[in-house]
C-alpha cells in the first residue's frame, strides 16, 4: 500500500489576508538501487487537493543530493486529489563510487515534494514555502537495478492482470503441447496397426488354402513369412 504524506505551503502575509496551497505525495518504497555512472529514475505520485494551481518539483536531500539529475517540474491543477495523482520522476546520476561490485554503497537521505516559486499577492511582504519528504535509501550498484522501486510505475492491478494473462497463456500452451503429443503418438501407432490388419487379412486367405491343402509352394512360403511378420509387429505394439 502506498504511503501518503501531504504538505501545506502557507503564504504568510503582513496583512490579514492569506492563501493556502500545497502538494501531496504518495510513495511505495523506501529503498532502491541506482546504477553508478548511469542515470536512474524513480517515480513518485503527487497531487494538489487545494484551490490554487501549482507547479510541483522534487528536491533530493542527504548523501545523494549532489547527484540529482536534471529535475523536471510538474504543473498540477487545483483539486487534483490523491486518486487522480500524477507521476513525477526523480533522477540521479551517481558517479563511480563502488569499489567492490559485490558490496553496494548505501546513500541515505530523502526526496522532498514542494512547490516552485511563491505566489504574488498584493500587499504581501513575505512568503514561506515548506515541503513534505519521503525517505529514500539508495544502494549504488554496478549492474542492472533490482530494487522494488522499478515496479513503482506499474499499478498493482496491471501486475495482477499480467499474471492472469500469463497463466492463461501457459495453460493454453500446455494443452496445445498435450494435443500435439497425442496426435504424434496416434500417427506413430496407426501405420503399424494398419499394416498388421492388412497382413493378417492376407494370411487368413492363405490359411484357408493351406488348411484345404490346395496352396501352392509359393503361397505356403508366403503364409509362413506373413505369420513371422505379424508376430514381429505384434511384439512392437
Tab-separated table of C-alpha atoms in Angstrom:
chain	number	residue	atom	x	y	z
A	1	UNK	CA	0.000	0.000	0.000
A	2	UNK	CA	1.334	3.399	-0.905
A	3	UNK	CA	2.240	5.712	1.932
A	4	UNK	CA	0.751	9.179	1.733
A	5	UNK	CA	2.214	12.417	3.002
A	6	UNK	CA	0.911	15.917	2.455
A	7	UNK	CA	2.397	19.370	2.813
A	8	UNK	CA	0.674	22.692	3.103
A	9	UNK	CA	2.609	25.671	1.813
A	10	UNK	CA	1.240	28.651	3.657
A	11	UNK	CA	1.838	32.130	2.324
A	12	UNK	CA	2.490	34.273	5.350
A	13	UNK	CA	1.389	37.852	4.724
A	14	UNK	CA	1.811	41.017	6.741
A	15	UNK	CA	-1.857	41.734	6.022
A	16	UNK	CA	-4.643	39.584	7.479
A	17	UNK	CA	-5.211	38.122	4.030
A	18	UNK	CA	-3.700	34.673	3.493
A	19	UNK	CA	-3.900	31.786	0.991
A	20	UNK	CA	-3.171	28.085	1.265
A	21	UNK	CA	-1.570	25.905	-1.392
A	22	UNK	CA	0.419	22.716	-1.322
A	23	UNK	CA	1.283	19.358	-2.754
A	24	UNK	CA	0.733	15.820	-1.515
A	25	UNK	CA	2.988	12.844	-2.202
A	26	UNK	CA	2.416	9.069	-2.314
A	27	UNK	CA	5.253	6.560	-2.282
A	28	UNK	CA	5.525	2.778	-2.028
A	29	UNK	CA	9.239	2.208	-1.433
A	30	UNK	CA	11.993	3.490	0.823
A	31	UNK	CA	14.897	1.540	-0.695
A	32	UNK	CA	16.069	1.475	-4.315
A	33	UNK	CA	19.034	0.529	-6.491
A	34	UNK	CA	20.916	3.049	-8.593
A	35	UNK	CA	23.450	2.161	-11.288
A	36	UNK	CA	26.671	4.042	-10.890
A	37	UNK	CA	27.766	6.035	-13.920
A	38	UNK	CA	24.240	5.939	-15.372
A	39	UNK	CA	21.004	7.900	-14.966
A	40	UNK	CA	18.497	6.100	-12.702
A	41	UNK	CA	14.971	7.498	-12.251
A	42	UNK	CA	12.186	6.753	-9.776
A	43	UNK	CA	8.519	7.719	-9.997
A	44	UNK	CA	6.527	9.358	-7.220
A	45	UNK	CA	2.835	10.276	-7.212
A	46	UNK	CA	1.977	13.875	-6.365
A	47	UNK	CA	-1.342	15.675	-6.130
A	48	UNK	CA	-2.818	19.072	-5.251
A	49	UNK	CA	-6.098	18.999	-3.283
A	50	UNK	CA	-6.177	22.775	-2.840
A	51	UNK	CA	-7.996	25.504	-4.762
A	52	UNK	CA	-4.851	27.004	-6.275
A	53	UNK	CA	-2.996	25.508	-9.238
A	54	UNK	CA	0.692	24.913	-8.520
A	55	UNK	CA	3.926	23.754	-10.064
A	56	UNK	CA	5.394	20.859	-8.103
A	57	UNK	CA	9.011	19.767	-8.006
A	58	UNK	CA	11.142	17.232	-6.163
A	59	UNK	CA	14.320	18.070	-4.281
A	60	UNK	CA	16.809	15.462	-3.074
A	61	UNK	CA	18.367	15.853	0.366
A	62	UNK	CA	21.097	13.856	2.065
A	63	UNK	CA	24.071	11.855	0.794
A	64	UNK	CA	22.890	11.858	-2.821
A	65	UNK	CA	21.617	15.449	-3.071
A	66	UNK	CA	24.545	16.457	-5.304
A	67	UNK	CA	23.788	13.597	-7.695
A	68	UNK	CA	20.215	14.676	-8.530
A	69	UNK	CA	19.964	14.913	-12.312
A	70	UNK	CA	18.013	17.455	-14.397
A	71	UNK	CA	14.869	17.674	-12.319
A	72	UNK	CA	11.666	18.443	-14.257
A	73	UNK	CA	8.759	20.299	-12.683
A	74	UNK	CA	5.101	19.309	-12.952
A	75	UNK	CA	2.066	21.588	-13.250
A	76	UNK	CA	-0.833	20.442	-11.076
A	77	UNK	CA	-4.345	21.819	-11.447
A	78	UNK	CA	-6.377	22.753	-8.402
A	79	UNK	CA	-8.364	19.952	-6.806
A	80	UNK	CA	-6.131	17.193	-8.148
A	81	UNK	CA	-6.839	14.588	-5.471
A	82	UNK	CA	-4.920	11.513	-4.345
A	83	UNK	CA	-6.937	9.116	-6.508
A	84	UNK	CA	-6.092	11.238	-9.551
A	85	UNK	CA	-2.453	11.868	-8.723
A	86	UNK	CA	0.197	12.418	-11.390
A	87	UNK	CA	3.685	10.972	-11.623
A	88	UNK	CA	6.849	12.965	-11.295
A	89	UNK	CA	10.284	11.453	-11.757
A	90	UNK	CA	13.336	11.937	-9.564
A	91	UNK	CA	16.578	11.080	-11.332
A	92	UNK	CA	20.121	10.549	-10.106
A	93	UNK	CA	23.430	10.211	-11.878
A	94	UNK	CA	25.788	8.715	-9.334
A	95	UNK	CA	29.483	8.608	-10.337
A	96	UNK	CA	31.611	5.501	-9.952
A	97	UNK	CA	31.931	5.195	-6.190
A	98	UNK	CA	31.630	1.404	-5.799
A	99	UNK	CA	34.970	-0.353	-5.270
A	100	UNK	CA	33.584	-3.886	-4.988
A	101	UNK	CA	30.557	-4.735	-7.165
A	102	UNK	CA	29.564	-7.427	-4.648
A	103	UNK	CA	29.106	-4.760	-1.961
A	104	UNK	CA	26.756	-1.844	-2.861
A	105	UNK	CA	27.428	1.611	-1.459
A	106	UNK	CA	24.495	2.858	0.629
A	107	UNK	CA	23.471	6.513	0.434
A	108	UNK	CA	20.770	7.813	2.778
A	109	UNK	CA	18.537	10.819	2.520
A	110	UNK	CA	15.077	11.796	1.324
A	111	UNK	CA	13.231	13.330	-1.593
A	112	UNK	CA	11.076	16.354	-0.882
A	113	UNK	CA	7.910	17.321	-2.750
A	114	UNK	CA	7.392	21.052	-2.764
A	115	UNK	CA	6.084	23.896	-4.887
A	116	UNK	CA	8.086	26.046	-7.278
A	117	UNK	CA	8.307	29.805	-6.593
A	118	UNK	CA	5.876	31.752	-4.468
A	119	UNK	CA	2.514	33.415	-5.078
A	120	UNK	CA	2.492	37.165	-5.535
A	121	UNK	CA	-0.378	38.643	-3.582
A	122	UNK	CA	-0.849	42.390	-3.399
A	123	UNK	CA	0.115	43.692	-0.001
A	124	UNK	CA	2.153	40.638	0.980
A	125	UNK	CA	5.558	41.256	2.398
A	126	UNK	CA	6.945	37.724	2.614
A	127	UNK	CA	6.178	34.124	1.664
A	128	UNK	CA	7.192	30.880	3.303
A	129	UNK	CA	7.470	27.575	1.450
A	130	UNK	CA	7.848	24.156	3.037
A	131	UNK	CA	7.863	20.600	1.723
A	132	UNK	CA	6.998	17.038	2.686
A	133	UNK	CA	9.628	14.326	2.344
A	134	UNK	CA	9.738	10.638	1.534
A	135	UNK	CA	12.669	8.645	2.947
A	136	UNK	CA	14.903	7.010	0.370
A	137	UNK	CA	17.992	4.838	0.747
A	138	UNK	CA	19.954	4.305	-2.450
A	139	UNK	CA	22.049	1.187	-2.990
A	140	UNK	CA	24.605	2.189	-5.578
A	141	UNK	CA	25.445	-0.885	-7.679
A	142	UNK	CA	27.453	-1.757	-10.779
A	143	UNK	CA	24.813	-3.566	-12.807
A	144	UNK	CA	21.089	-3.607	-13.533
A	145	UNK	CA	18.947	-2.435	-10.604
A	146	UNK	CA	16.665	-4.995	-8.981
A	147	UNK	CA	15.065	-2.784	-6.342
A	148	UNK	CA	11.323	-2.742	-5.803
A	149	UNK	CA	11.185	0.864	-6.945
A	150	UNK	CA	11.488	-0.324	-10.535
A	151	UNK	CA	7.934	-1.673	-10.148
A	152	UNK	CA	6.542	1.603	-8.872
A	153	UNK	CA	5.494	2.767	-12.327
A	154	UNK	CA	3.339	-0.384	-12.742
A	155	UNK	CA	-0.009	-0.340	-10.964
A	156	UNK	CA	-0.888	-3.399	-8.787
A	157	UNK	CA	-3.977	-4.161	-10.896
A	158	UNK	CA	-1.810	-4.175	-14.008
A	159	UNK	CA	0.582	-6.624	-12.364
A	160	UNK	CA	-2.349	-8.863	-11.444
A	161	UNK	CA	-3.681	-8.668	-14.986
A	162	UNK	CA	-0.294	-9.543	-16.451
A	163	UNK	CA	-0.057	-12.530	-14.087
A	164	UNK	CA	-3.525	-13.812	-15.041
A	165	UNK	CA	-2.857	-13.414	-18.766
A	166	UNK	CA	0.480	-15.186	-18.356
A	167	UNK	CA	-1.181	-18.081	-16.516
A	168	UNK	CA	-3.850	-18.419	-19.232
A	169	UNK	CA	-1.199	-18.433	-21.959
A	170	UNK	CA	0.741	-21.098	-20.057
A	171	UNK	CA	-2.345	-23.321	-19.704
A	172	UNK	CA	-3.161	-22.933	-23.413
A	173	UNK	CA	0.425	-23.776	-24.319
A	174	UNK	CA	0.389	-26.916	-22.157
A	175	UNK	CA	-2.922	-28.065	-23.656
A	176	UNK	CA	-1.582	-27.467	-27.174
A	177	UNK	CA	1.567	-29.460	-26.414
A	178	UNK	CA	-0.535	-32.300	-24.927
A	179	UNK	CA	-2.801	-32.463	-28.003
A	180	UNK	CA	0.171	-32.300	-30.326
A	181	UNK	CA	1.847	-35.149	-28.451
A	182	UNK	CA	-1.330	-37.260	-28.641
A	183	UNK	CA	-1.619	-36.674	-32.373
A	184	UNK	CA	2.014	-37.628	-32.816
A	185	UNK	CA	1.532	-40.829	-30.829
A	186	UNK	CA	-1.511	-41.748	-32.903
A	187	UNK	CA	0.388	-41.031	-36.111
A	188	UNK	CA	3.164	-43.333	-34.991
A	189	UNK	CA	0.732	-46.083	-33.891
A	190	UNK	CA	-1.697	-46.155	-36.829
A	191	UNK	CA	0.735	-47.310	-39.572
A	192	UNK	CA	1.716	-50.384	-37.533
A	193	UNK	CA	-1.890	-51.288	-36.791
A	194	UNK	CA	-2.966	-50.783	-40.396
A	195	UNK	CA	-0.050	-52.856	-41.645
A	196	UNK	CA	-0.915	-55.608	-39.145
A	197	UNK	CA	-4.544	-55.772	-40.269
A	198	UNK	CA	-3.628	-55.900	-43.975
A	199	UNK	CA	-1.104	-58.690	-43.470
A	200	UNK	CA	-3.486	-60.540	-41.145
A	201	UNK	CA	-6.199	-60.453	-43.803
A	202	UNK	CA	-3.786	-61.806	-46.432
A	203	UNK	CA	-2.599	-64.511	-44.060
A	204	UNK	CA	-6.163	-65.690	-43.312
A	205	UNK	CA	-6.843	-66.090	-47.030
A	206	UNK	CA	-3.699	-68.186	-47.365
A	207	UNK	CA	-4.542	-70.076	-44.165
A	208	UNK	CA	-7.752	-71.393	-45.731
A	209	UNK	CA	-5.824	-72.656	-48.760
A	210	UNK	CA	-3.136	-74.249	-46.606
A	211	UNK	CA	-5.750	-75.923	-44.417
A	212	UNK	CA	-7.518	-77.217	-47.512
A	213	UNK	CA	-4.201	-78.393	-48.913
A	214	UNK	CA	-4.713	-76.514	-52.146
A	215	UNK	CA	-1.989	-73.889	-51.599
A	216	UNK	CA	0.972	-73.764	-53.955
A	217	UNK	CA	4.551	-73.962	-52.555
A	218	UNK	CA	4.919	-70.179	-53.121
A	219	UNK	CA	1.706	-69.493	-51.192
A	220	UNK	CA	2.856	-71.740	-48.355
A	221	UNK	CA	6.149	-69.796	-48.088
A	222	UNK	CA	4.261	-66.508	-48.235
A	223	UNK	CA	1.948	-67.754	-45.466
A	224	UNK	CA	4.934	-68.577	-43.232
A	225	UNK	CA	6.505	-65.201	-43.974
A	226	UNK	CA	3.279	-63.355	-43.081
A	227	UNK	CA	2.979	-65.249	-39.791
A	228	UNK	CA	6.520	-64.238	-38.836
A	229	UNK	CA	5.956	-60.610	-39.862
A	230	UNK	CA	2.691	-60.427	-37.909
A	231	UNK	CA	4.394	-61.827	-34.837
A	232	UNK	CA	7.114	-59.173	-35.098
A	233	UNK	CA	4.525	-56.376	-35.495
A	234	UNK	CA	2.508	-57.688	-32.527
A	235	UNK	CA	5.606	-57.625	-30.333
A	236	UNK	CA	6.181	-53.966	-31.185
A	237	UNK	CA	2.614	-52.878	-30.396
